[in-house]
């Protein structure tokens, strides 16, 4: 069986793949369907959904097109989630590899720093970082990565500890490669698979953190975010609960899609391992 | 008993290093923040350049970074977190005032997610691969995908706005002059929704861990032996499988505490619970960086203490922990 067929064996994995594909399509198509600024006023304020076919999901408190906001919000959510997770995985893998490969004092110091980052609630750290540096897309990505790299670092270190005793590492030493080059070019790529297995959990957590930050008003003010839409709708929670509920459902579906697809990938990898 | 003492001593040494790194981190963030304590003070009181110069000198802000870090550490050792500009009070007092509410919220939510999560995990893990196992696994994953603040809003819409069963927010009825049990009941009523919002999210974690742990234990020989002895399925599930799968969940309690604290920030702001998390949001809104970093420091200390308590509990539950050191 090809890996793709194997991946699509369980209904959970299929559901995850469908959700993520649809989401990617929505994110990519947002500027095509809604080329104008989603934060611009498009009609009367607080128009209920399914009333006007040019504004299918109605408008928010300020008369902005809810559907356009949802589409553009998907872009922000996915972009921030993926960028933050990639940053966290890369930083974590490098730090974990260096700690595991160097051993001794370097390992001790790096692992205590990792402990320290795990002791501080990640969300509070992100909150403090964004509020001090100022909200922009890059800062939000960095703030989320700041609280998410510790898991990958620990996994990478554990993996490197078993890899560094292997023959090919000894071989690299014998031919006189610089230890840093051995660590990053020889050991790191081999330690990656278990680190990458964490990616779905980290992407999901990053999307949720971004949503919570923008819910508290710490997202990039120039972008539509689902968290920001929920916060906007909160002001009219009694009269138009719809405005907070819909972006929330989009968030749940997205995160669920990431989890389900991630489980599918892990199961596929497990099957491959047991076959070989 | 000696095992627990040895464990605590070893963990304490490590914790001091970790907290030292956290302090240096918050110091760096404080330095990176635009403006310093003098700027904040002048904004609220007014004053000329000479006054600013004088204050900077008096508060030691014109010294080198290392001296300032030493001063900062020295003050922290005396439990002095500095002065909050927003509240015009010592940061320590403001935080201590809010802490009980957060602890109450966190404690109840943890009890809910741990209790219900492990119970459902046992229910799912009792028959691995069955329909209820699959249903609970996917269902818990869906719950884990829900943003806590949004679940909070949905609960408000349904149970506070539509059904009017519970209050919409706050920690107790204002100016109700209730005392004793009456007051406790009032607070409990206010906490039902926030505790559910916070607790249900993390329930999935315990459920899935319990289930996965049980799946491992089912394969072990002593389960086969228990079956051979003719024990009832119920007894095997509860006394043999679940009991052995429960231990890792206790460790998770400690690891989860930092995340719970982070989660309570948004939950407290949704339900206007006057706790640490809401204070953090107020600090952000008022640009009160020293207060925000004080909250981070206290949270880190709290997480360290919780993990220490979990370790002690673990040592009591699992006789193998620390046994080698105690014997040596």
XYZ file of C-alpha atoms in Angstrom:
604
model
C 0.000 0.000 0.000
C 1.258 3.475 -0.764
C 1.743 5.746 2.263
C -1.160 7.925 1.127
C -3.566 5.002 0.888
C -2.372 3.760 4.253
C -2.883 7.226 5.698
C -6.448 7.374 4.411
C -7.435 4.065 6.032
C -9.138 5.382 9.160
C -12.232 7.605 8.981
C -10.550 10.001 11.437
C -7.612 10.591 9.106
C -9.951 11.117 6.145
C -11.968 13.670 8.117
C -8.764 15.454 9.117
C -7.465 15.522 5.556
C -10.791 16.827 4.205
C -10.975 19.606 6.803
C -7.391 20.714 6.228
C -7.724 20.650 2.436
C -10.914 22.724 2.591
C -9.257 25.139 4.988
C -6.186 25.557 2.813
C -8.468 26.198 -0.162
C -10.403 28.825 1.801
C -7.201 30.512 2.955
C -5.732 30.569 -0.539
C -8.967 31.685 -2.194
C -9.711 34.495 0.266
C -8.168 37.288 -1.856
C -9.908 35.907 -4.968
C -13.424 35.820 -3.524
C -13.018 38.855 -1.309
C -10.427 41.078 -2.961
C -11.426 44.194 -1.028
C -10.338 44.943 2.523
C -12.244 42.570 4.870
C -12.076 45.231 7.560
C -13.989 47.723 5.382
C -17.682 48.422 5.891
C -19.762 46.384 3.443
C -23.364 46.970 4.476
C -25.699 47.883 7.330
C -24.514 46.953 10.822
C -25.655 43.705 12.504
C -27.361 42.226 9.448
C -28.554 38.696 10.308
C -27.242 35.777 8.261
C -29.111 34.489 5.175
C -30.952 37.814 4.665
C -28.959 39.323 1.840
C -27.290 37.017 -0.707
C -24.445 39.412 -1.329
C -23.670 39.132 2.406
C -24.555 35.474 3.128
C -23.401 35.395 6.763
C -24.543 38.932 7.511
C -22.473 41.735 9.006
C -20.927 42.500 12.368
C -21.355 45.414 14.744
C -19.601 47.777 12.344
C -21.208 46.450 9.147
C -18.281 44.320 7.973
C -18.913 41.216 5.862
C -18.701 38.235 8.253
C -17.989 35.689 5.498
C -15.128 37.796 4.115
C -13.731 38.136 7.621
C -13.963 34.360 8.141
C -12.060 33.712 4.888
C -9.325 36.184 5.669
C -9.206 34.993 9.287
C -8.381 31.495 8.016
C -5.291 32.946 6.363
C -4.054 34.526 9.592
C -4.817 31.474 11.715
C -3.052 29.071 9.379
C -0.105 31.354 8.644
C 0.557 32.140 12.303
C -0.027 28.545 13.405
C 2.313 27.066 10.810
C 5.004 29.739 11.167
C 5.023 29.539 14.978
C 5.109 25.745 14.950
C 7.911 25.667 12.365
C 9.926 28.156 14.428
C 9.342 26.214 17.646
C 10.269 22.892 16.018
C 13.430 24.304 14.424
C 14.627 26.105 17.568
C 13.739 23.140 19.763
C 15.472 20.638 17.468
C 18.680 22.705 17.336
C 18.804 23.377 21.089
C 17.949 19.773 21.931
C 20.578 18.469 19.518
C 23.276 20.775 20.881
C 22.413 19.848 24.477
C 22.372 16.121 23.801
C 25.467 16.108 21.598
C 27.649 18.390 23.710
C 26.710 16.880 27.067
C 28.329 18.153 30.260
C 27.937 21.779 31.244
C 26.354 22.887 27.942
C 23.698 20.193 28.346
C 23.107 21.131 31.971
C 22.703 24.855 31.223
C 20.483 24.344 28.164
C 18.232 21.888 29.992
C 17.837 24.196 33.005
C 16.826 26.961 30.594
C 14.321 24.545 29.068
C 13.014 23.795 32.576
C 12.659 27.511 33.236
C 10.621 28.014 30.075
C 8.388 25.109 31.050
C 7.871 26.552 34.524
C 6.511 29.843 33.231
C 2.971 29.489 31.841
C 3.485 29.736 28.082
C 0.426 31.901 27.579
C 1.531 34.453 30.185
C 4.960 34.588 28.556
C 3.396 35.193 25.142
C 1.142 37.862 26.654
C 4.098 39.667 28.254
C 6.244 39.395 25.118
C 3.584 40.799 22.794
C 2.606 43.574 25.179
C 6.234 44.662 25.598
C 7.388 44.408 21.976
C 4.076 45.474 20.412
C 1.586 43.428 18.399
C 2.491 42.496 14.832
C 2.321 39.209 12.957
C 6.029 38.443 13.423
C 5.975 39.259 17.129
C 2.923 37.043 17.692
C 4.694 34.180 15.895
C 7.803 34.670 18.036
C 5.740 34.932 21.229
C 3.967 31.638 20.528
C 7.199 29.878 19.535
C 8.782 31.121 22.783
C 6.446 28.904 24.778
C 6.396 25.922 22.419
C 10.019 24.988 21.677
C 10.650 23.107 24.935
C 8.782 19.934 23.981
C 10.692 19.467 20.702
C 13.956 20.281 22.507
C 13.425 17.500 25.048
C 12.452 14.950 22.412
C 15.393 15.891 20.163
C 17.837 15.638 23.081
C 16.583 12.187 24.078
C 16.924 11.011 20.483
C 20.408 12.518 20.061
C 21.628 10.771 23.223
C 21.012 7.431 21.517
C 22.306 8.547 18.102
C 25.597 10.068 19.188
C 27.078 6.691 20.130
C 26.472 5.236 16.666
C 29.243 4.322 14.259
C 28.585 6.999 11.653
C 29.103 9.692 14.276
C 32.400 8.110 15.284
C 33.241 7.969 11.568
C 32.539 11.672 11.156
C 34.826 12.384 14.103
C 37.608 10.291 12.611
C 37.551 12.192 9.311
C 37.984 15.360 11.373
C 34.598 17.056 11.009
C 34.006 19.954 13.355
C 31.792 18.813 16.293
C 29.246 21.536 15.534
C 29.046 20.334 11.934
C 28.591 16.719 13.105
C 25.830 17.809 15.499
C 23.886 19.874 12.984
C 24.562 18.026 9.721
C 24.880 14.401 10.762
C 23.003 13.975 14.043
C 20.171 16.505 13.781
C 18.570 15.111 10.579
C 18.539 11.633 12.116
C 16.900 12.893 15.286
C 14.114 14.677 13.404
C 11.356 12.020 12.958
C 10.184 11.870 16.591
C 10.423 15.679 16.781
C 8.261 16.072 13.689
C 5.718 13.687 15.221
C 4.986 16.515 17.665
C 4.134 18.962 14.899
C 0.363 18.449 14.803
C 0.026 19.070 18.547
C 2.247 22.143 18.274
C 0.436 23.590 15.251
C -2.902 23.064 17.038
C -1.645 24.705 20.226
C -0.177 27.598 18.217
C -3.507 28.247 16.468
C -5.326 28.206 19.821
C -2.754 30.519 21.430
C -2.969 32.962 18.541
C -6.751 32.967 18.872
C -6.547 33.605 22.625
C -4.018 36.425 22.147
C -6.148 38.177 19.558
C -9.229 37.573 21.706
C -7.491 39.612 24.406
C -6.720 42.306 21.828
C -3.059 41.410 21.345
C -3.218 40.246 17.735
C -1.963 42.216 14.761
C -4.521 45.064 14.536
C -4.229 45.187 10.747
C -5.357 41.603 10.199
C -8.666 39.872 10.657
C -8.346 37.039 13.165
C -10.957 34.578 14.364
C -10.045 35.358 17.983
C -10.512 39.054 17.290
C -13.908 38.370 15.653
C -15.047 36.470 18.748
C -13.947 39.372 20.952
C -15.812 41.807 18.666
C -18.975 39.696 18.846
C -18.750 39.567 22.634
C -20.007 43.155 22.832
C -23.320 42.037 21.294
C -23.397 38.591 22.876
C -27.034 38.887 24.004
C -28.513 40.176 20.772
C -26.254 38.563 18.135
C -24.557 35.504 19.695
C -24.039 34.272 16.144
C -21.124 36.672 15.674
C -19.037 34.981 18.391
C -20.234 31.453 17.711
C -19.350 31.169 14.014
C -15.629 32.064 14.184
C -15.358 29.738 17.184
C -16.734 26.848 15.150
C -14.192 27.644 12.439
C -11.449 27.463 15.093
C -12.687 24.157 16.513
C -12.883 22.600 13.050
C -9.402 23.797 12.141
C -7.750 22.530 15.317
C -9.681 19.263 15.149
C -8.582 18.812 11.528
C -4.958 19.295 12.552
C -5.281 16.759 15.395
C -7.031 14.138 13.287
C -4.598 14.435 10.395
C -1.718 14.303 12.872
C -3.040 11.095 14.437
C -3.384 9.625 10.958
C 0.242 10.454 10.134
C 1.506 8.986 13.405
C -0.497 5.801 12.840
C 0.776 5.508 9.272
C 4.346 5.900 10.531
C 3.721 3.284 13.230
C 2.395 0.827 10.647
C 5.413 1.430 8.436
C 7.712 0.824 11.379
C 6.030 -2.442 12.287
C 6.189 -3.567 8.644
C 9.885 -2.904 8.207
C 9.232 9.266 54.700
C 12.985 9.593 54.120
C 12.353 8.947 50.435
C 10.114 11.979 50.202
C 12.639 14.150 52.056
C 15.485 13.118 49.743
C 13.303 13.714 46.707
C 12.240 17.159 47.888
C 15.804 18.153 48.722
C 17.031 17.119 45.287
C 14.176 18.886 43.526
C 14.568 22.053 45.591
C 18.161 22.564 44.443
C 17.101 22.207 40.818
C 14.108 24.495 41.352
C 16.288 27.300 42.720
C 18.366 27.296 39.531
C 15.239 27.251 37.402
C 13.700 30.152 39.303
C 16.973 32.084 39.022
C 16.798 31.712 35.230
C 13.165 32.847 35.284
C 14.159 35.924 37.313
C 16.941 36.794 34.860
C 14.444 36.330 32.024
C 11.877 38.664 33.561
C 14.654 41.179 34.287
C 15.647 41.148 30.610
C 12.019 41.630 29.557
C 11.680 44.483 32.036
C 14.790 46.120 30.547
C 13.447 45.620 27.020
C 10.160 47.329 27.856
C 9.961 50.955 26.745
C 10.249 53.363 29.678
C 11.292 52.553 33.233
C 9.856 52.947 36.714
C 10.776 56.649 36.776
C 8.923 57.346 33.526
C 5.864 55.592 34.906
C 6.124 57.539 38.149
C 6.551 60.901 36.401
C 3.543 60.213 34.180
C 1.326 59.872 37.238
C 2.859 62.663 39.362
C 4.495 65.078 36.938
C 7.987 66.534 37.363
C 10.869 68.152 35.488
C 14.108 66.762 34.045
C 16.024 67.454 37.272
C 13.499 65.425 39.227
C 13.809 62.546 36.727
C 17.595 62.639 37.075
C 17.330 62.598 40.859
C 14.835 59.734 40.953
C 16.873 57.644 38.499
C 19.867 58.082 40.773
C 17.950 57.371 43.956
C 16.309 54.205 42.561
C 19.627 52.974 41.208
C 18.449 53.056 37.593
C 21.545 54.949 36.405
C 23.816 52.038 37.319
C 25.123 49.205 35.133
C 22.901 46.282 34.097
C 24.656 43.877 36.462
C 24.168 46.134 39.464
C 20.539 46.601 38.551
C 20.092 42.828 38.245
C 21.725 42.406 41.664
C 19.400 45.047 43.120
C 16.420 43.307 41.519
C 17.445 39.939 42.985
C 18.085 41.508 46.382
C 14.627 43.058 46.392
C 13.032 39.746 45.340
C 14.814 37.956 48.171
C 13.014 40.350 50.498
C 9.770 39.472 48.713
C 9.648 42.968 47.272
C 8.244 42.884 43.733
C 8.179 46.642 43.389
C 5.366 49.141 43.181
C 2.429 48.896 40.799
C 1.766 52.210 39.077
C -1.798 51.241 38.143
C -2.846 50.288 41.650
C -0.434 52.614 43.544
C 0.273 49.689 45.835
C 3.029 47.125 46.293
C 2.767 44.493 43.533
C 3.095 41.720 46.108
C -0.066 42.841 47.919
C -2.079 43.164 44.701
C -1.052 39.675 43.592
C -1.657 38.040 46.971
C -5.136 39.537 47.026
C -6.013 37.929 43.660
C -4.215 34.628 44.174
C -6.910 32.767 46.198
C -9.516 33.191 43.447
C -7.170 31.763 40.829
C -6.180 28.873 43.082
C -9.842 28.098 43.704
C -10.616 28.194 39.979
C -7.563 26.139 39.029
C -8.020 23.624 41.818
C -11.678 22.996 40.983
C -10.987 22.793 37.248
C -8.129 20.367 37.825
C -10.328 18.205 40.048
C -13.020 18.210 37.357
C -10.730 17.359 34.452
C -8.718 14.800 36.413
C -11.722 13.107 38.041
C -14.056 13.007 35.072
C -11.225 12.513 32.568
C -9.740 9.485 34.293
C -13.191 7.998 34.964
C -14.143 8.285 31.294
C -10.688 7.009 30.378
C -11.294 3.887 32.481
C -14.691 3.483 30.837
C -13.124 3.737 27.366
C -10.055 1.673 28.199
C -12.055 -1.147 29.788
C -12.909 -2.362 26.283
C -10.160 -1.225 23.919
C -11.293 -0.845 20.333
C -15.011 -0.922 21.173
C -17.456 1.649 19.845
C -17.533 3.601 23.105
C -13.730 3.641 23.126
C -13.574 5.130 19.634
C -16.431 7.537 20.352
C -14.855 8.857 23.553
C -11.434 9.141 21.908
C -12.676 11.242 19.012
C -15.102 13.153 21.232
C -12.366 14.086 23.667
C -10.159 15.194 20.792
C -12.957 17.468 19.591
C -13.268 18.904 23.106
C -9.516 19.432 23.240
C -9.781 21.425 20.005
C -12.184 23.932 21.580
C -10.662 27.272 22.613
C -11.386 27.750 26.325
C -12.515 31.360 25.994
C -15.002 30.426 23.270
C -16.405 27.519 25.301
C -16.806 30.051 28.111
C -18.777 32.400 25.867
C -21.006 29.580 24.613
C -21.685 28.498 28.210
C -22.585 32.106 29.045
C -24.978 32.316 26.082
C -26.712 29.046 26.987
C -26.660 28.883 30.789
C -26.480 32.519 31.847
C -28.287 34.485 29.125
C -30.892 31.998 27.857
C -31.554 29.679 30.782
C -30.460 32.107 33.526
C -29.283 29.206 35.681
C -25.964 30.743 36.603
C -24.607 34.289 36.974
C -22.874 35.753 33.948
C -19.599 36.487 35.698
C -17.800 37.670 38.803
C -16.802 35.627 41.827
C -19.703 36.477 44.161
C -22.815 38.617 44.295
C -21.924 42.241 44.921
C -22.881 43.771 48.271
C -24.880 40.732 49.286
C -23.362 40.678 52.785
C -23.552 36.892 52.832
C -21.473 34.988 55.343
C -20.358 31.428 56.012
C -22.004 28.626 54.069
C -24.328 31.013 52.289
C -21.360 32.895 50.860
C -19.582 29.666 49.918
C -22.685 28.524 48.013
C -22.836 31.879 46.247
C -19.176 31.619 45.182
C -19.708 28.023 44.063
C -22.631 29.117 41.894
C -20.437 31.780 40.288
C -17.664 29.272 39.672
C -19.728 26.572 37.923
C -19.372 28.035 34.425
C -15.707 29.154 34.549
C -14.646 25.867 36.148
C -16.512 23.919 33.463
C -14.967 25.997 30.680
C -11.455 25.475 32.039
C -11.893 21.898 33.221
C -13.614 20.409 30.177
C -10.821 21.466 27.838
C -8.161 19.552 29.747
C -10.413 16.580 30.487
C -9.417 15.099 27.124
C -5.783 14.944 28.155
C -6.455 12.727 31.171
C -8.984 10.631 29.299
C -6.574 9.870 26.472
C -3.645 9.258 28.771
C -5.662 6.907 30.951
C -6.919 5.042 27.901
C -3.463 4.717 26.349
C -1.988 3.646 29.683
C -4.658 0.962 30.112
C -4.045 -0.340 26.599
C -0.404 -0.919 27.640
C -1.292 -2.603 30.918
C -3.823 -4.988 29.325
C -0.930 -6.745 27.573
C 1.007 -7.468 30.763
C 1.329 -10.888 32.342
C -0.258 -10.042 35.665
C -3.505 -9.199 33.871
C -3.430 -12.629 32.286
C -2.725 -14.099 35.727
C -5.672 -12.202 37.185
C -7.875 -13.597 34.437
C -6.573 -17.103 35.074
C -7.468 -16.707 38.729
C -11.027 -16.199 37.571
C -11.453 -12.625 38.830
C -14.438 -10.715 37.517
C -13.816 -8.382 34.593
C -14.877 -5.433 36.703
C -12.291 -6.269 39.323
C -9.547 -6.756 36.732
C -10.361 -3.408 35.119
C -10.487 -1.402 38.322
C -8.015 -3.079 40.652
C -5.400 -4.238 38.165
C -5.488 -2.356 34.889
C -6.764 1.110 35.834
C -4.788 1.242 39.056
C -1.507 0.689 37.258
C -2.368 3.150 34.505
C -3.245 5.885 36.987
C 0.293 6.763 38.108
C 1.466 8.637 34.984
C -1.646 10.817 35.257
C -0.417 12.092 38.620
C 2.787 13.331 36.979
C 0.655 14.999 34.334
C -1.109 16.974 37.075
C 2.138 18.784 37.811
C 3.150 19.283 34.202
C -0.329 20.558 33.395
C -0.348 23.197 36.139
C 1.546 25.781 34.058
C -0.901 25.328 31.191
C -3.884 25.564 33.547
C -2.537 28.866 34.868
C -2.152 30.167 31.326
C -5.646 28.984 30.443
C -7.126 30.722 33.461
C -5.962 34.094 32.073
C -8.543 34.018 29.281
C -11.206 32.231 31.314
C -10.940 34.790 34.107
C -11.237 37.639 31.652
C -14.299 36.050 29.982
C -16.065 35.550 33.324
C -14.605 38.657 35.046
C -13.229 36.535 37.874
C -10.916 38.825 39.851
C -7.911 36.479 39.857
C -4.308 36.437 38.755
C -5.168 35.951 35.079
C -7.523 38.896 34.958
C -4.875 40.916 36.767
C -2.407 39.991 34.005
C -4.838 41.283 31.418
C -5.368 44.490 33.387
C -1.584 44.890 33.593
C -1.341 44.522 29.808
C -4.127 47.029 29.227
C -2.519 49.558 31.597
C 1.006 48.834 30.238
C 2.091 48.029 33.790
C 5.073 45.834 32.872
C 6.482 45.375 36.418
C 3.096 44.069 37.566
C 2.867 41.687 34.578
C 6.354 40.314 35.233
C 5.561 40.016 38.937
C 2.596 37.817 37.979
C 4.875 35.695 35.793
C 7.348 35.256 38.658
C 4.631 34.279 41.117
C 3.154 31.859 38.559
C 6.553 30.218 38.118
C 6.915 29.848 41.891
C 3.415 28.395 42.020
C 4.204 25.869 39.286
C 7.395 24.833 41.095
C 5.474 24.329 44.355
C 2.726 22.317 42.646
C 5.289 20.079 40.966
C 7.022 19.558 44.286
C 3.736 18.507 45.882
C 3.020 16.167 42.985
C 6.464 14.590 43.396
C 5.809 13.993 47.082
C 2.425 12.468 46.300
C 4.060 10.293 43.684
C 6.667 9.057 46.163
C 3.867 7.942 48.467
C 1.924 6.251 45.669
C 4.835 4.460 44.048
C 7.214 2.725 46.487
C 9.889 2.434 43.795
C 10.453 6.202 43.545
C 13.594 7.315 45.382
C 14.032 3.872 46.931
C 17.549 3.461 45.561
C 18.765 6.751 47.065
C 17.098 6.049 50.401
C 18.811 2.669 50.609
C 22.214 4.030 49.712
